[in-house]
């Protein structure tokens, strides 16, 4: 059965990028204010908060972030829990919020994702990110995150004929979409030639196949169907949600050209929503690396296995294509403050569905799917959303 | 020392160049890297087993930008190997030029070896 009552009534993100001079709590607080008081949702109405942060312990030497951040944002006293699932931290916080509303325990809750990554050196940030892979059996022999997706790319190239140029086209599309997104880290188009610059990070992945290190936060307010209209004329319903896990180790998976947790979570979300990929107008997927977007576009059922690269080549996933993917610019060009990403994806879907995406507005915008996955793909969360009046 | 195989011992066997895998006492499935529960039958009793050392190359990458600890070793291969016994390992590759990855074919037969870098010993495979 579709979810009964969960609605998004406001959603906002901060600028993503290197936010010099701002600490985690300040960035967090800005996103909260934009999604509450600035959007006509009084803070007094919020009854609980679900917060995604990945690894502030290593990035800003701070644990127990939920109450700390909530206090700074003027919400001291509320139940506040931090959710961690690597790059899917934000979406697991969102799922906890969804379950809280569906259970009837609360009418209105806040979901926030945030990360401050640039106050440490790039090497330190990379080391922190590596904690999302299996330290004992993979990181300890020198496998890196780009390496994980390099392995997936090699398998996809071998099995389906996907090329480095196909992956570069994903980066070109991301930068093109982000060029008109004022909150993106990179608001600049890049040429295919530039995307192909052979600065290898983990062969066959090059510099422009990788998402950047970023600071940023995103926040959304969830409420019941009963209360939704008191905040907005255009609430967005969450109809289906799915979550699955898989082996952290790549060697523990039979399939390297698809992420089994993505496939499983997508099926759960579609089944719950009683909808299928053909009902989706667009998607926001986890493009931590270009190959990840190609594989995700197949795993969510937009394209058959092996046909994701062709869809990019043919412009099907472009902003003006039949199945736009990452219409605001994705992680690749908007930035990837890890804990914020899953919530930011919901912000993008909300803005697109209600027709407030400006220059990045997709043409058909009734129903969409978001796909957020963590680390090596060991966690995946998928949500299906539809504008309440659609 | 525990009666059961442990992860510490598994890693020590690699360091000592005497690689062994876990074997499920219930169904005989060979398991790498260690797991507390058999993927095939759910049994949680494990024993050690030798492996033939033969396998095939499933996939790989070449790490160019490495974490501090591995900078001096870059560029280097990381590969997924399927052992003849059916389970897979993530390991290093030897005998392939890291600057010519386009020449490496997936599915080629490989055999077990070790790579030593300073005080570290890695499980590795090389072309058979
Ligand atoms: Zn067994």
Short mmCIF file of C-alpha atoms in Angstrom, two decimals, chain A residues 91-242:
data_model
loop_
_atom_site.label_atom_id
_atom_site.label_comp_id
_atom_site.label_asym_id
_atom_site.label_seq_id
_atom_site.Cartn_x
_atom_site.Cartn_y
_atom_site.Cartn_z
CA UNK A 91 18.16 9.52 3.18
CA UNK A 92 18.17 7.20 6.18
CA UNK A 93 17.31 10.24 8.34
CA UNK A 94 14.52 11.00 5.88
CA UNK A 95 13.20 7.44 6.15
CA UNK A 96 13.17 7.70 9.93
CA UNK A 97 11.16 10.91 9.56
CA UNK A 98 8.75 9.21 7.17
CA UNK A 99 8.22 6.34 9.60
CA UNK A 100 7.66 8.79 12.46
CA UNK A 101 4.90 10.57 10.54
CA UNK A 102 3.32 7.36 9.23
CA UNK A 103 3.25 5.90 12.75
CA UNK A 104 1.20 8.84 13.96
CA UNK A 105 3.59 9.59 16.82
CA UNK A 106 4.26 13.07 15.40
CA UNK A 107 2.39 15.42 13.09
CA UNK A 108 5.35 17.48 11.95
CA UNK A 109 9.06 16.68 11.94
CA UNK A 110 12.28 18.14 10.58
CA UNK A 111 14.81 16.20 8.51
CA UNK A 112 18.24 17.73 8.04
CA UNK A 113 21.46 16.57 6.43
CA UNK A 114 24.74 18.41 6.88
CA UNK A 115 28.49 18.01 6.51
CA UNK A 116 31.49 20.29 6.88
CA UNK A 117 34.34 18.72 4.94
CA UNK A 118 36.72 21.48 3.89
CA UNK A 119 38.12 22.46 7.28
CA UNK A 120 40.52 19.51 7.07
CA UNK A 121 43.05 18.84 4.29
CA UNK A 122 41.94 16.95 1.19
CA UNK A 123 44.02 14.00 2.40
CA UNK A 124 42.24 14.01 5.77
CA UNK A 125 38.84 14.28 4.09
CA UNK A 126 39.73 11.40 1.79
CA UNK A 127 40.83 9.34 4.77
CA UNK A 128 37.50 10.09 6.50
CA UNK A 129 35.55 9.09 3.39
CA UNK A 130 37.51 5.84 3.23
CA UNK A 131 35.94 4.84 6.54
CA UNK A 132 32.80 4.06 4.52
CA UNK A 133 34.56 1.06 2.96
CA UNK A 134 35.67 -2.15 4.68
CA UNK A 135 38.87 -1.14 6.40
CA UNK A 136 40.01 -4.66 7.26
CA UNK A 137 39.78 -6.27 3.84
CA UNK A 138 39.70 -3.51 1.22
CA UNK A 139 40.91 -0.09 2.39
CA UNK A 140 43.88 -1.72 4.10
CA UNK A 141 45.27 -3.02 0.80
CA UNK A 142 44.98 0.40 -0.81
CA UNK A 143 41.52 0.36 -2.39
CA UNK A 144 40.04 3.87 -2.48
CA UNK A 145 36.53 5.13 -3.16
CA UNK A 146 37.27 6.14 -6.74
CA UNK A 147 38.86 2.68 -7.00
CA UNK A 148 35.61 0.99 -5.98
CA UNK A 149 33.77 2.77 -8.76
CA UNK A 150 36.70 2.26 -11.12
CA UNK A 151 36.17 -1.49 -10.66
CA UNK A 152 32.45 -1.09 -11.38
CA UNK A 153 33.31 0.98 -14.48
CA UNK A 154 35.74 -1.65 -15.80
CA UNK A 155 33.06 -4.32 -15.42
CA UNK A 156 30.40 -2.17 -17.08
CA UNK A 157 32.73 -1.27 -19.95
CA UNK A 158 33.64 -4.91 -20.50
CA UNK A 159 30.10 -6.29 -20.30
CA UNK A 160 28.20 -3.56 -22.13
CA UNK A 161 30.72 -1.56 -24.13
CA UNK A 162 30.32 1.60 -22.05
CA UNK A 163 33.21 3.98 -22.76
CA UNK A 164 35.21 6.63 -20.92
CA UNK A 165 33.56 9.14 -23.24
CA UNK A 166 30.09 7.99 -22.14
CA UNK A 167 31.10 8.63 -18.53
CA UNK A 168 32.52 12.03 -19.48
CA UNK A 169 29.14 12.94 -21.00
CA UNK A 170 27.54 12.46 -17.59
CA UNK A 171 29.97 15.05 -16.19
CA UNK A 172 29.26 17.44 -19.07
CA UNK A 173 25.51 17.13 -18.42
CA UNK A 174 25.96 17.65 -14.68
CA UNK A 175 27.99 20.81 -15.20
CA UNK A 176 25.54 22.11 -17.81
CA UNK A 177 22.61 21.68 -15.41
CA UNK A 178 24.56 23.15 -12.49
CA UNK A 179 25.57 26.20 -14.54
CA UNK A 180 22.10 27.67 -13.88
CA UNK A 181 21.84 26.44 -10.29
CA UNK A 182 22.97 29.30 -8.01
CA UNK A 183 23.49 26.90 -5.08
CA UNK A 184 25.87 24.63 -6.98
CA UNK A 185 29.56 24.33 -6.17
CA UNK A 186 30.50 24.55 -9.87
CA UNK A 187 28.31 26.89 -11.92
CA UNK A 188 30.30 26.40 -15.05
CA UNK A 189 29.83 24.29 -18.16
CA UNK A 190 32.67 22.03 -19.24
CA UNK A 191 33.44 20.68 -22.70
CA UNK A 192 33.59 16.97 -23.47
CA UNK A 193 37.28 17.44 -24.20
CA UNK A 194 37.86 18.91 -20.75
CA UNK A 195 35.85 16.13 -19.08
CA UNK A 196 38.13 13.66 -20.87
CA UNK A 197 41.36 15.23 -19.54
CA UNK A 198 43.44 12.16 -18.71
CA UNK A 199 44.17 12.94 -15.08
CA UNK A 200 43.49 9.49 -13.74
CA UNK A 201 42.34 9.10 -10.15
CA UNK A 202 41.53 5.39 -10.35
CA UNK A 203 41.62 4.08 -13.89
CA UNK A 204 39.36 4.42 -15.86
CA UNK A 205 37.99 7.24 -13.68
CA UNK A 206 39.49 10.66 -14.17
CA UNK A 207 39.27 13.89 -12.25
CA UNK A 208 36.02 14.95 -13.91
CA UNK A 209 34.35 11.60 -13.17
CA UNK A 210 34.51 12.32 -9.44
CA UNK A 211 32.27 14.44 -7.21
CA UNK A 212 34.05 17.09 -5.15
CA UNK A 213 34.62 17.59 -1.43
CA UNK A 214 32.03 20.08 -0.18
CA UNK A 215 30.35 21.78 2.73
CA UNK A 216 26.60 22.23 2.88
CA UNK A 217 23.28 21.38 4.46
CA UNK A 218 19.72 20.69 3.39
CA UNK A 219 16.48 20.52 5.36
CA UNK A 220 12.89 19.48 4.77
CA UNK A 221 9.73 19.56 6.85
CA UNK A 222 7.47 16.49 6.81
CA UNK A 223 3.91 16.61 8.02
CA UNK A 224 0.71 14.60 7.87
CA UNK A 225 -1.81 14.97 5.04
CA UNK A 226 -4.18 16.55 7.55
CA UNK A 227 -1.78 19.37 8.41
CA UNK A 228 -0.08 19.82 5.04
CA UNK A 229 -2.45 22.43 3.60
CA UNK A 230 -1.89 24.74 6.52
CA UNK A 231 1.68 25.27 5.29
CA UNK A 232 1.46 25.19 1.50
CA UNK A 233 -0.90 24.87 -1.46
CA UNK A 234 1.47 22.46 -3.15
CA UNK A 235 2.56 19.70 -0.78
CA UNK A 236 4.45 16.74 -2.17
CA UNK A 237 3.51 13.24 -1.09
CA UNK A 238 6.00 10.50 -0.43
CA UNK A 239 4.21 7.45 -1.81
CA UNK A 240 6.80 4.74 -1.50
CA UNK A 241 10.07 4.18 0.30
CA UNK A 242 12.63 1.40 0.17
#
